[in-house]
Short mmCIF file of C-alpha atoms and ligand atoms in Angstrom, two decimals:
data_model
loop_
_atom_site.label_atom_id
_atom_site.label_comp_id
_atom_site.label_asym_id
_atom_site.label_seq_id
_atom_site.Cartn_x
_atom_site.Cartn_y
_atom_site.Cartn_z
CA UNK E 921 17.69 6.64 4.07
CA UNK E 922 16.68 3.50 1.89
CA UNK E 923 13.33 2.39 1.98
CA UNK E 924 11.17 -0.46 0.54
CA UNK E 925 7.62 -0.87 0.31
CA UNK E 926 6.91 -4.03 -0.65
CA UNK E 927 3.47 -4.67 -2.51
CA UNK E 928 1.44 -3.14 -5.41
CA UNK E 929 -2.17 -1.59 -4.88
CA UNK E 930 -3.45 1.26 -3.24
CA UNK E 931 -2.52 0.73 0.25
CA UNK E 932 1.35 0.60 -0.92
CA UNK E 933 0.72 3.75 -3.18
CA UNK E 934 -0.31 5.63 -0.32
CA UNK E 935 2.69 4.10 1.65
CA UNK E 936 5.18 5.64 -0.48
CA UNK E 937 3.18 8.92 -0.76
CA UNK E 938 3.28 9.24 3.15
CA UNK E 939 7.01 7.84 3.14
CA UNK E 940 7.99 10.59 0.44
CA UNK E 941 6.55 12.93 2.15
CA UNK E 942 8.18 12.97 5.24
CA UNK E 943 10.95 11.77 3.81
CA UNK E 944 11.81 14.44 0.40
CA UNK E 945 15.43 12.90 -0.16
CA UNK E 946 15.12 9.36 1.18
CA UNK E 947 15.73 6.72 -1.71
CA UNK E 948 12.15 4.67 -2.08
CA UNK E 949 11.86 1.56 -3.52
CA UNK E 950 8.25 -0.90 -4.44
CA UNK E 951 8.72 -4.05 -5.42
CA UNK E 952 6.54 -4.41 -7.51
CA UNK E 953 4.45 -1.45 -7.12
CA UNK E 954 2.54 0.33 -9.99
CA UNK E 955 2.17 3.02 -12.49
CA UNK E 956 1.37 5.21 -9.20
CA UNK E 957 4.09 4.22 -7.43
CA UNK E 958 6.35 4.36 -9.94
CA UNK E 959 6.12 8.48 -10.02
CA UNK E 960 7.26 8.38 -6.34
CA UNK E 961 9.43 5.39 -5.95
CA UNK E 962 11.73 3.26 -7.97
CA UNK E 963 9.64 0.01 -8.84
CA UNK E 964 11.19 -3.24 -8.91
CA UNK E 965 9.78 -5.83 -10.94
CA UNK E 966 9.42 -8.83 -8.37
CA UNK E 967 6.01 -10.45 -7.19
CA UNK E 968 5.19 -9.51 -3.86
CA UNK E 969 5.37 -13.27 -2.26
CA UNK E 970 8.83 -13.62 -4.57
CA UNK E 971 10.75 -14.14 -0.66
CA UNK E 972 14.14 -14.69 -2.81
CA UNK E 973 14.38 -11.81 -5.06
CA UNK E 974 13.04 -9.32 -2.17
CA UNK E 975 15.58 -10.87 0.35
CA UNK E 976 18.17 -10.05 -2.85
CA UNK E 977 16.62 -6.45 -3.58
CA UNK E 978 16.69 -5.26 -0.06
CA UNK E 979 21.07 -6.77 0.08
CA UNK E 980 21.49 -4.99 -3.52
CA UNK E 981 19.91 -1.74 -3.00
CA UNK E 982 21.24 -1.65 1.04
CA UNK E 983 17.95 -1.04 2.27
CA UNK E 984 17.26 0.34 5.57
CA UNK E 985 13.54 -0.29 6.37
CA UNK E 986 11.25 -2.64 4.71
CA UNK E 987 7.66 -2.31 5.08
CA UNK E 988 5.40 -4.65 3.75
CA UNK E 989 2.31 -3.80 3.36
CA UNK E 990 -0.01 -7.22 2.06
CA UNK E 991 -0.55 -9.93 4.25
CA UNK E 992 0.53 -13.17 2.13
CA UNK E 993 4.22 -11.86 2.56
CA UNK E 994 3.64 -11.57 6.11
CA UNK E 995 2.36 -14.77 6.34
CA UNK E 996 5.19 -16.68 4.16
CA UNK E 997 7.49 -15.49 6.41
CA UNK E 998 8.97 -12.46 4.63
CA UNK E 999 9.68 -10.75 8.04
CA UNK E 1000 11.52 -13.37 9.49
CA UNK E 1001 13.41 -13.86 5.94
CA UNK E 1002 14.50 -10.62 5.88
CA UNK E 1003 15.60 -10.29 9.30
CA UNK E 1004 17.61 -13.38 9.69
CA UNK E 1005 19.29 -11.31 7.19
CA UNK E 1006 19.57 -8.54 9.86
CA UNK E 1007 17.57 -6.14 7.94
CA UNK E 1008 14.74 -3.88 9.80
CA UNK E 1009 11.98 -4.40 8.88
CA UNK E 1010 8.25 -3.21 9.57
CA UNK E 1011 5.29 -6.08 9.50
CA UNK E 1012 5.05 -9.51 12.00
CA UNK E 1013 6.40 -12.66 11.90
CA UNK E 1014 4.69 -15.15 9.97
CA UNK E 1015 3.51 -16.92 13.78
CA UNK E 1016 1.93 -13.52 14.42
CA UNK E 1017 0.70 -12.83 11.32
CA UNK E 1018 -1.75 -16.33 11.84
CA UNK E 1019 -3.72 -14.03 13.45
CA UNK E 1020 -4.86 -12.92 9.94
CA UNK E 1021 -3.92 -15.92 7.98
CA UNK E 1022 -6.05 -18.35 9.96
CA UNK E 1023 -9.53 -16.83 11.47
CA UNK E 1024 -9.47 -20.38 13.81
CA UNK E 1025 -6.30 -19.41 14.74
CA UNK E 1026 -7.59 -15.73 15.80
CA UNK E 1027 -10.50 -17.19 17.69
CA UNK E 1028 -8.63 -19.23 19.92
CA UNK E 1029 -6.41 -16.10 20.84
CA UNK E 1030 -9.62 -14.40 21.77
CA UNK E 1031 -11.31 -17.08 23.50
CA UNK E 1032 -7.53 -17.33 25.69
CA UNK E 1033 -7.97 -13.58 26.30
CA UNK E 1034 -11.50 -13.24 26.91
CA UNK E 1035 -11.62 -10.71 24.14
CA UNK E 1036 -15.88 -9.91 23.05
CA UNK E 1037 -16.01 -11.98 19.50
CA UNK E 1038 -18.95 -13.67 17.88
CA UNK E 1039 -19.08 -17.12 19.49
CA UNK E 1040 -18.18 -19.24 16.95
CA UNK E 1041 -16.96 -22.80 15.73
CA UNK E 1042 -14.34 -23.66 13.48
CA UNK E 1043 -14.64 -27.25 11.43
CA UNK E 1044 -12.68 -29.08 8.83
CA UNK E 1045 -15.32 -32.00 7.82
CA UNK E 1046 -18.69 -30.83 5.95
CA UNK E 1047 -20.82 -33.14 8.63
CA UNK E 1048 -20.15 -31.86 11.67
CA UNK E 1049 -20.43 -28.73 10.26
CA UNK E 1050 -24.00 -29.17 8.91
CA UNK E 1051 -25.11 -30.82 11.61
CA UNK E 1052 -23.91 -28.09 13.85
CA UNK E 1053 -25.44 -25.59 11.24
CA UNK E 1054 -28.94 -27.30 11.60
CA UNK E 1055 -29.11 -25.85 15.42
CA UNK E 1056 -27.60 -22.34 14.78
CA UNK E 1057 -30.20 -19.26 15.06
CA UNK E 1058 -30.24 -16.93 12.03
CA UNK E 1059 -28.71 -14.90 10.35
CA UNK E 1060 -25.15 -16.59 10.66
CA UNK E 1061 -21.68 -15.86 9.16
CA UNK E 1062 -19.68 -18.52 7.28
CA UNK E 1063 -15.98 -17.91 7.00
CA UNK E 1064 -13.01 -19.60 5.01
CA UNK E 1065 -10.40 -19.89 7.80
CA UNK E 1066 -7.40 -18.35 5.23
CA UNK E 1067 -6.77 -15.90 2.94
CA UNK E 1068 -9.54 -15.03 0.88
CA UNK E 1069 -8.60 -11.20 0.04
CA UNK E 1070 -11.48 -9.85 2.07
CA UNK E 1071 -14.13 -12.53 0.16
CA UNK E 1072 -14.06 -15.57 2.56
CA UNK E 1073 -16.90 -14.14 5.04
CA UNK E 1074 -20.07 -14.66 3.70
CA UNK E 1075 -23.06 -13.79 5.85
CA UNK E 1076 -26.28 -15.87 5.43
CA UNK E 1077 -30.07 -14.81 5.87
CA UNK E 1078 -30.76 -18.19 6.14
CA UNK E 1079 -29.51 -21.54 6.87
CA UNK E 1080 -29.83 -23.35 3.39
CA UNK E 1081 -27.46 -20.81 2.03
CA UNK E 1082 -24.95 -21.16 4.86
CA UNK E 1083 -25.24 -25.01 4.24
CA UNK E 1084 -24.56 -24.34 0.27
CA UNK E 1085 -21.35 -22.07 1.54
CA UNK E 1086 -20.27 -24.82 4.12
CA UNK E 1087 -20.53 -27.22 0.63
CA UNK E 1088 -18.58 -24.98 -1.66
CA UNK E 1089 -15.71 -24.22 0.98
CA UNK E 1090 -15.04 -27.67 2.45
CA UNK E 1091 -16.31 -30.12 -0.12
CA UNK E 1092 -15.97 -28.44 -3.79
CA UNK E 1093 -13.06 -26.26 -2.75
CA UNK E 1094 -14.29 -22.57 -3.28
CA UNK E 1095 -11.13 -20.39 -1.92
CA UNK E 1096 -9.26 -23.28 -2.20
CA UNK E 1097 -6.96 -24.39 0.73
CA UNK E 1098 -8.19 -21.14 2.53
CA UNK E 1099 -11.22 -22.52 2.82
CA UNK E 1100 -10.67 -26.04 3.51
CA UNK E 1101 -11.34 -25.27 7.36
CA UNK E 1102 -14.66 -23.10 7.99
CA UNK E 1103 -15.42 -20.85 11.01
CA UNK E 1104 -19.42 -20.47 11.84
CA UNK E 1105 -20.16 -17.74 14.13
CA UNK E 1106 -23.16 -15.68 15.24
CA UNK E 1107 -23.81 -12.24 13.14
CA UNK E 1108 -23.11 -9.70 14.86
CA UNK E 1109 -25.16 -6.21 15.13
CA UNK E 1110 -23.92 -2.84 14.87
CA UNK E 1111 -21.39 -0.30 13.22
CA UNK E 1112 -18.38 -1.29 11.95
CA UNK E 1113 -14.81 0.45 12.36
CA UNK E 1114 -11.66 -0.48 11.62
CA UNK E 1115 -9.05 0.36 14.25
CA UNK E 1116 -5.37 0.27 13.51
CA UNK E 1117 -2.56 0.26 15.73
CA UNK E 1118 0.96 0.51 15.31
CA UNK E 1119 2.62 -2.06 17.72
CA UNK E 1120 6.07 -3.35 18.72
CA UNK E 1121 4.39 -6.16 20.43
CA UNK E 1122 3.40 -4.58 23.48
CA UNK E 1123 2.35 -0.42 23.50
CA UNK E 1124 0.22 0.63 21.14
CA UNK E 1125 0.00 3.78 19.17
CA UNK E 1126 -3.61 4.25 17.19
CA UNK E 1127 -4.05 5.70 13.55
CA UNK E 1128 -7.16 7.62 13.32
CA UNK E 1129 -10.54 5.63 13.08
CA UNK E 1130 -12.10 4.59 9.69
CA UNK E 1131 -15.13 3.03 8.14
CA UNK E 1132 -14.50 0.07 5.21
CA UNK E 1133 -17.41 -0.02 3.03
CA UNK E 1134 -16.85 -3.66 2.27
CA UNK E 1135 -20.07 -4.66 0.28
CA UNK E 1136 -19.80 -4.47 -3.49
CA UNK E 1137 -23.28 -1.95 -3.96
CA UNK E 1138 -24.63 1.38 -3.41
CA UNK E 1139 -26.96 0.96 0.14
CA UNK E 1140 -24.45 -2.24 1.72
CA UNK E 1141 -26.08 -4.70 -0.82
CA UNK E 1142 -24.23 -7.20 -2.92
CA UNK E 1143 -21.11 -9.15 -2.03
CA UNK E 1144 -18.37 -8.66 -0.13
CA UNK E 1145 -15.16 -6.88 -1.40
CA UNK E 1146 -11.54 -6.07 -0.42
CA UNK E 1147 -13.34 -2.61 -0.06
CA UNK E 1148 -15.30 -0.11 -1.74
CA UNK E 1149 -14.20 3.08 -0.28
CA UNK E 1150 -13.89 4.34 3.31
CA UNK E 1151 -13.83 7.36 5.81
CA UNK E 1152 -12.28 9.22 8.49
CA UNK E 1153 -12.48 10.09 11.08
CA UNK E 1154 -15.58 7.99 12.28
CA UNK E 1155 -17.72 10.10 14.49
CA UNK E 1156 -18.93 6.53 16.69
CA UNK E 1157 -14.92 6.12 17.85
CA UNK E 1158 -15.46 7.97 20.21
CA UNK E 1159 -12.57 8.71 23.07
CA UNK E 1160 -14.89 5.60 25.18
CA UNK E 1161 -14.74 3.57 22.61
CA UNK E 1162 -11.17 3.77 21.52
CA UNK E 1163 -10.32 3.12 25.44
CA UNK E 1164 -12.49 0.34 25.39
CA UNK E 1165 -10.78 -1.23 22.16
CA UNK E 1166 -7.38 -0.51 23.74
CA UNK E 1167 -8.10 -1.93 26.81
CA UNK E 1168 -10.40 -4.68 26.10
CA UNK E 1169 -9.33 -6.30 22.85
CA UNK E 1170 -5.57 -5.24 21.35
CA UNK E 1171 -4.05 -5.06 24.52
CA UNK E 1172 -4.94 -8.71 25.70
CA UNK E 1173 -4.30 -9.73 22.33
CA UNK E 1174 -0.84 -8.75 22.11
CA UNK E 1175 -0.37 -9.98 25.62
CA UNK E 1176 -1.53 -13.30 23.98
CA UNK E 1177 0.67 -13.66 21.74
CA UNK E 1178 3.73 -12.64 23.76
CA UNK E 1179 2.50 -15.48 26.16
CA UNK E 1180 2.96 -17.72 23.22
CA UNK E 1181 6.21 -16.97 22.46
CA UNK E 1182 5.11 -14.70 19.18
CA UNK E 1183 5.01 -11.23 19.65
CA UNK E 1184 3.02 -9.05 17.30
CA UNK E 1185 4.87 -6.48 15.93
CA UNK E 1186 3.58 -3.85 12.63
CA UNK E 1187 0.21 -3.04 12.34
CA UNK E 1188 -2.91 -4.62 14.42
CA UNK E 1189 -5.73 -4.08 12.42
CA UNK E 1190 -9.47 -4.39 14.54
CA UNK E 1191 -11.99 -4.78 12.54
CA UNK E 1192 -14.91 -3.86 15.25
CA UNK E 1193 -18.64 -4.05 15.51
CA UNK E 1194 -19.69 -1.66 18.04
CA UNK E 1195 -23.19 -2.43 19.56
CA UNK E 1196 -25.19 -0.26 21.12
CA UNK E 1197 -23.57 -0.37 24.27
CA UNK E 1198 -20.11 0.66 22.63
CA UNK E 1199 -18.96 -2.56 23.32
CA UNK E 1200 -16.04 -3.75 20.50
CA UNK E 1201 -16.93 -7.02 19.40
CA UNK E 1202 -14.12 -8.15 17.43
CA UNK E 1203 -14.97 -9.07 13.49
CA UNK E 1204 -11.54 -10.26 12.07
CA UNK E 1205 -8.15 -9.05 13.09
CA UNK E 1206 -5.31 -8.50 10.41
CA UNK E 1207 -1.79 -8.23 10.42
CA UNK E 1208 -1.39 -4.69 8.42
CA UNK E 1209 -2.54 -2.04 7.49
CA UNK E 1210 -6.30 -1.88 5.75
CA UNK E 1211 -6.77 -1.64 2.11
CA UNK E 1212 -8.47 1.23 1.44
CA UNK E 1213 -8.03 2.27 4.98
CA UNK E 1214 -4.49 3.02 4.66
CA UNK E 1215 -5.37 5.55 1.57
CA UNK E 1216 -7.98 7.57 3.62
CA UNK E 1217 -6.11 7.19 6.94
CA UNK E 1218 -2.21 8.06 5.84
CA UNK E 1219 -2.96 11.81 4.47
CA UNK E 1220 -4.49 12.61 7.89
CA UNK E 1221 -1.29 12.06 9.46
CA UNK E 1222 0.79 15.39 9.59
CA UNK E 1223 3.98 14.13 10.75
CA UNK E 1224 5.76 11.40 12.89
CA UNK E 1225 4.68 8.37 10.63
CA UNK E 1226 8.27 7.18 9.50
CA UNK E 1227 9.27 7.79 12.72
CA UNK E 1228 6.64 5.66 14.12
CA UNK E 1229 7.38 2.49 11.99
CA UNK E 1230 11.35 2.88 12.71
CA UNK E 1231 11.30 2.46 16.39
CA UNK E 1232 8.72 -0.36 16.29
CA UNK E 1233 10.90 -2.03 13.36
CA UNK E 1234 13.81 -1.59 15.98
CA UNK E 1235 12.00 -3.48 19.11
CA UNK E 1236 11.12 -0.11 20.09
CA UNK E 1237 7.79 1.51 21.58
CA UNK E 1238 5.82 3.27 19.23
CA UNK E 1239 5.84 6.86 18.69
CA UNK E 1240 3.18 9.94 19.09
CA UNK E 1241 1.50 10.62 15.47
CA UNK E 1242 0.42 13.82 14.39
CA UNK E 1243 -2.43 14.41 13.25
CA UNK E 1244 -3.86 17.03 10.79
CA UNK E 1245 -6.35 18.99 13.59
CA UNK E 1246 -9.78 18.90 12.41
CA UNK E 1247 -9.37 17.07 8.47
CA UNK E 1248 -11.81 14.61 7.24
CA UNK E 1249 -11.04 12.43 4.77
CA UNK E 1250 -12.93 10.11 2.33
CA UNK E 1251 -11.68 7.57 -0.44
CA UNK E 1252 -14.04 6.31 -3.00
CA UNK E 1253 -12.52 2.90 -4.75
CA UNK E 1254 -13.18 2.69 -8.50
CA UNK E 1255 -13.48 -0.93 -9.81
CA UNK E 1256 -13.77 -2.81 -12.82
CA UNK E 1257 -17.00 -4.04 -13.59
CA UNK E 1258 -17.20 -8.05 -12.99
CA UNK E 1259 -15.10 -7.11 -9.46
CA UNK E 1260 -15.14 -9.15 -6.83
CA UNK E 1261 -14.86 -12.42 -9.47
CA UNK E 1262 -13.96 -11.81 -12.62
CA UNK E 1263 -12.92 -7.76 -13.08
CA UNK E 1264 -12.81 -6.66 -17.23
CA UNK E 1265 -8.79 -5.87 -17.66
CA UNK E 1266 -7.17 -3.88 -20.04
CA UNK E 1267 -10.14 -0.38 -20.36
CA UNK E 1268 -7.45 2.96 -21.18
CA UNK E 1269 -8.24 5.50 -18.22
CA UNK E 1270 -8.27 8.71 -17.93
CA UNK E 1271 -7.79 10.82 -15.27
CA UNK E 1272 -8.46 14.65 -15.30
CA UNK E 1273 -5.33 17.07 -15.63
CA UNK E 1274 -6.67 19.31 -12.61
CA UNK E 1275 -7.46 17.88 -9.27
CA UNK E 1276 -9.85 19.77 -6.77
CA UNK E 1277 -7.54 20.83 -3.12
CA UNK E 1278 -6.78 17.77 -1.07
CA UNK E 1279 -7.86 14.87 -3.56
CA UNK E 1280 -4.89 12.15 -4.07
CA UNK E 1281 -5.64 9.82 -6.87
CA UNK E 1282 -3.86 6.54 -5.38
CA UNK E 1283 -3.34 3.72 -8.27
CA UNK E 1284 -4.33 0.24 -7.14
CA UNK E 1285 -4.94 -2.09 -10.24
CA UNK E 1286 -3.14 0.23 -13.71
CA UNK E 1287 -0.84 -0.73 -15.88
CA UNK E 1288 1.12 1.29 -18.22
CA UNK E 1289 1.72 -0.50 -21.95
CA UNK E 1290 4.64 0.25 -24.11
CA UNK E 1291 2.56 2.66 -25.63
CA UNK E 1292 2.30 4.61 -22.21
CA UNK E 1293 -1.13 4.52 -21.98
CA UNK E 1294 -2.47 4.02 -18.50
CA UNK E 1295 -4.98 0.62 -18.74
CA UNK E 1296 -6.91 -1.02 -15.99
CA UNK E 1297 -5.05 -3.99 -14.80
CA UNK E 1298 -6.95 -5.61 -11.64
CA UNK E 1299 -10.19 -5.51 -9.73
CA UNK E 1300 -9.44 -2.44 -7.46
CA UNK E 1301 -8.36 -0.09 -10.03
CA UNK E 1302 -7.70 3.84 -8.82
CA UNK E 1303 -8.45 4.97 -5.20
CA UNK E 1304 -9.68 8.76 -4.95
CA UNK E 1305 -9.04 10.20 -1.47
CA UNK E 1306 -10.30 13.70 -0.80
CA UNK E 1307 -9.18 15.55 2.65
CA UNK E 1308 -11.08 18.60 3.61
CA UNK E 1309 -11.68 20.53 6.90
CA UNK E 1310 -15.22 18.82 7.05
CA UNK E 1311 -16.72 15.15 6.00
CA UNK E 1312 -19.37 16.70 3.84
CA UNK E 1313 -16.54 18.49 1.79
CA UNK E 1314 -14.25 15.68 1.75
CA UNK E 1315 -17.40 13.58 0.67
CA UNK E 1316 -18.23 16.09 -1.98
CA UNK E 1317 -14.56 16.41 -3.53
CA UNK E 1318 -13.77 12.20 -3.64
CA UNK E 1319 -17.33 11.80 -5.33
CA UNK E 1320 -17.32 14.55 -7.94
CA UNK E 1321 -13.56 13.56 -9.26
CA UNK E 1322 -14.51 9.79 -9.18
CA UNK E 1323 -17.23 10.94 -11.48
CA UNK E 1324 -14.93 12.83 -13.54
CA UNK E 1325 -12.66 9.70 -14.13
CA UNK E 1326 -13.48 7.59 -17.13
CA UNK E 1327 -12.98 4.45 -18.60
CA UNK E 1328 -14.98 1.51 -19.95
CA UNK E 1329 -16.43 -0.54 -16.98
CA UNK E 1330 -15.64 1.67 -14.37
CA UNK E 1331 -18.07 0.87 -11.43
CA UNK E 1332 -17.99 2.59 -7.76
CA UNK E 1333 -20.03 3.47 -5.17
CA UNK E 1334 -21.47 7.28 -4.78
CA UNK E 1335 -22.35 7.00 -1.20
CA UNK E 1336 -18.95 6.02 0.75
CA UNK E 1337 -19.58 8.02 3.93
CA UNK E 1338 -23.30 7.66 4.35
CA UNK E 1339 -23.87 6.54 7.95
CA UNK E 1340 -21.57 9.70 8.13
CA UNK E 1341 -23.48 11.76 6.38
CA UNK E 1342 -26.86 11.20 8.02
CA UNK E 1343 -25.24 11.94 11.70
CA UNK E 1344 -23.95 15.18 10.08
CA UNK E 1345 -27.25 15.84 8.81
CA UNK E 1346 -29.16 15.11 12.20
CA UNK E 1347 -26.53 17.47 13.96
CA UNK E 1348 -27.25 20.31 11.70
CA UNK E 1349 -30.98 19.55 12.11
P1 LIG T 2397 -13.97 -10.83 7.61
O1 LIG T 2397 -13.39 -11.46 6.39
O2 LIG T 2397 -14.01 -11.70 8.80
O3 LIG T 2397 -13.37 -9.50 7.86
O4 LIG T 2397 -15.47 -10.45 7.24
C1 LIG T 2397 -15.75 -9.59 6.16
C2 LIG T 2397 -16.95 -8.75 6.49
O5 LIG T 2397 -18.10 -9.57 6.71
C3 LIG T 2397 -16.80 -7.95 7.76
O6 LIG T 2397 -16.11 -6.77 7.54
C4 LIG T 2397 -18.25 -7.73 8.15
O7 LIG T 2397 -18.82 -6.66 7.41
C5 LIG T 2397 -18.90 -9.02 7.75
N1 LIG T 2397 -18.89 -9.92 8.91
C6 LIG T 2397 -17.96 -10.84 9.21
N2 LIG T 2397 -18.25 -11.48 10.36
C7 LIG T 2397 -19.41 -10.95 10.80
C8 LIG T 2397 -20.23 -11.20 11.93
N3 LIG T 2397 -19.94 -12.14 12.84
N4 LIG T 2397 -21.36 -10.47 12.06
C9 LIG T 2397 -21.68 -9.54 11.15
N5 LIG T 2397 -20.97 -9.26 10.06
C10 LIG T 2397 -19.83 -9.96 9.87
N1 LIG T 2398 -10.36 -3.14 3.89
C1 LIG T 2398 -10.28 -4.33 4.60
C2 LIG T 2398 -8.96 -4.93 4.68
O1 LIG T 2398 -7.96 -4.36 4.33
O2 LIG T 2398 -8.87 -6.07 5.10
#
């Protein structure tokens, strides 16, 4: 079997780990992937958007199953691209993929379904929007409608700093065209989980449950982030819960989008805020898998994962995962100091010859000079995932090797896991 993974951080690092491992002899390809990657995979040197040379890559190297793991691709189209060349290929069409590439977009498939979302309004003109701002209760979230790599939400204490956002977005052009349309909506209360679902457009089949850790600082202070580390299983998802988010939010969303003549097919990600009824309000939906949720979520999953993306990439249902029975894992992002804006580039790294059990370094922004040495190269740089038959061990093992890691700048957060980590502590109590 030939397979590409098409990206280059983290998520796509754990991609190829999964894919290798179920698949020993298959021949992988990333395009471009990274120093990581490149130990598991061949990399081709290609930009991930680059819908030409991946359309020629996949008709050179006769690939079987594409899976694309970022969500610009998706939304250029690379899907369609590549099967209009009558490839198979894992990931939505770029009409179903608006459901991440426009937030206004997203809300009006949830209002059409009656899925629970933060009421909200979307606006293109700064006026309107400030004058509609001037009556909203506080706190209140701001979004850029488009891509904004995890960045465009911006939650405000106050209304003077959601006008200065509403400013920057639509009148000086912060996110550029992403955030030339703005969604306002009503903060939501609660615990956050990310629920992902493998879909061909109509069944579902679930990953197991994680927790982003979005904000950039120790204690959910500072800005927002792609992500900061995350966990799994999340003891909240509870078997309600997941029913509930089955039944009440990606079913009727996929039954939207059939309606409209674009069926979702890859990964539905949820992003959820469950109140303290358990009720799923929906935060953002995206069209793949999470970023750093793949890297804690993929080594959970025993067996049945290339299968899985296959049949959906053929038009058909989804199939069973396995699941390693009673593994927690945890993955603790190290960045480069100055991330989310303006991350220091070029620091050599280095990583410790001898890994603790279970821990999976997964490379997200390195680079490997002509001189071989191993150099940060983005904001996101390594991703340390730790599986163990508990959360405190798993917690334990992804903390003490990202301490063990060095290089100049390196910044991360020591307490991925902590809502966790207090309900453990209660229980034991
Ligand atoms: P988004 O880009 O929509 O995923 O938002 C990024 C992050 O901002 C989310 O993961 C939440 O942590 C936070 N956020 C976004 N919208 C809301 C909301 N309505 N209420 C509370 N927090 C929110
Ligand atoms: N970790 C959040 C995302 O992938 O969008």
């Amino acid at each position: 079997m030939r397979l590409l993974v098409v990206g280059a951080g983290g998520r796509e690092h754990a991609l190829c780990w999964a894919l290798r491992r179920e698949n020993p002899k298959a021949d992988i390809y990333c395009a471009p992937g990274n120093p990581g990657t490149a130990e598991l995979a061949t990399n081709l040197p290609m930009a991930a958007d680059d819908l030409d040379r991946l359309a020629d890559a996949a008709d050179m190297h006769g690939i079987d199953l594409t899976v694309v793991g970022p969500e610009v691709p998706l939304a250029r189209g690379l899907a369609d691209r590549l099967r209009a060349e009558g490839r198979v290929v894992f990931g939505p069409s770029a009409a179903a993929a608006q459901l991440e590439a426009s937030k206004a977009f997203a809300k009006d498939v949830m209002a059409a379904a009656g899925i629970p979302t933060a009421s909200s309004r979307t606006f293109r003109e700064l006026e309107p929007a400030l004058a509609y701002l001037a009556r909203h209760p506080e706190p209140l979230v701001v979004k850029a409608s488009g891509l904004a790599a995890g960045k465009g939400a911006v939650v405000c204490q106050a209304r003077g700093e959601a006008a200065d956002t509403l400013r920057q977005m639509l009148a000086e052009g912060r996110f550029g065209d992403a955030g030339r349309t703005v969604v306002i909506e009503t903060f939501l209360r609660g615990e956050e989980v990310s629920v992902l679902a493998i879909t061909d457009g109509s069944e579902v089949e679930l990953l197991p449950v994680s927790q982003d850790h979005k904000r950039l600082l120790e204690g959910d202070a500072g800005p927002n982030t792609g992500g900061m580390g995350a966990y799994s299983p999340v003891s909240v998802a509870s078997p309600e819960l997941l029913e509930r988010a089955r039944g009440e939010v990606l079913l009727p969303a996929l039954g939207e989008m059939r309606r409209r003549g674009t069926p979702f097919t890859g990964v539905l990600y949820a992003g959820l805020m469950v109140d303290e009824d358990g009720t799923p309000w929906v935060v953002e939906f995206n069209c793949r898998l999470g970023d750093p949720e793949a890297q804690v979520v993929l080594p959970l999953v025993s067996d049945g994962f290339t299968r899985s993306l296959w049949a959906v990439a053929r038009g058909e249902s989804p199939l069973p995962l396995e699941i390693l029975p009673g593994a927690a894992s945890v993955t603790t992002v190290l960045a480069s100091r100055g991330y989310p804006d303006a991350p220091e580039q070029g620091a050599p790294i280095v990583i410790p010859p001898h890994l603790p059990d279970g821990v999976t370094i997964f490379h997200a922004g390195t680079a490997r000079g002509s001189d071989g040495v191993l150099r940060v190269s983005g904001g996101r740089v390594l991703n340390v995932t730790a599986v163990a038959s508990g959360f405190a061990e798993a917690q334990r093992r992804s903390r003490e090797t990202a301490d063990a890691i060095e290089y100049e700048g390196k910044i991360y957060r020591r307490d991925i896991g902590w809502r966790e980590a207090a309900r453990v502590a209660e229980v034991s109590r």
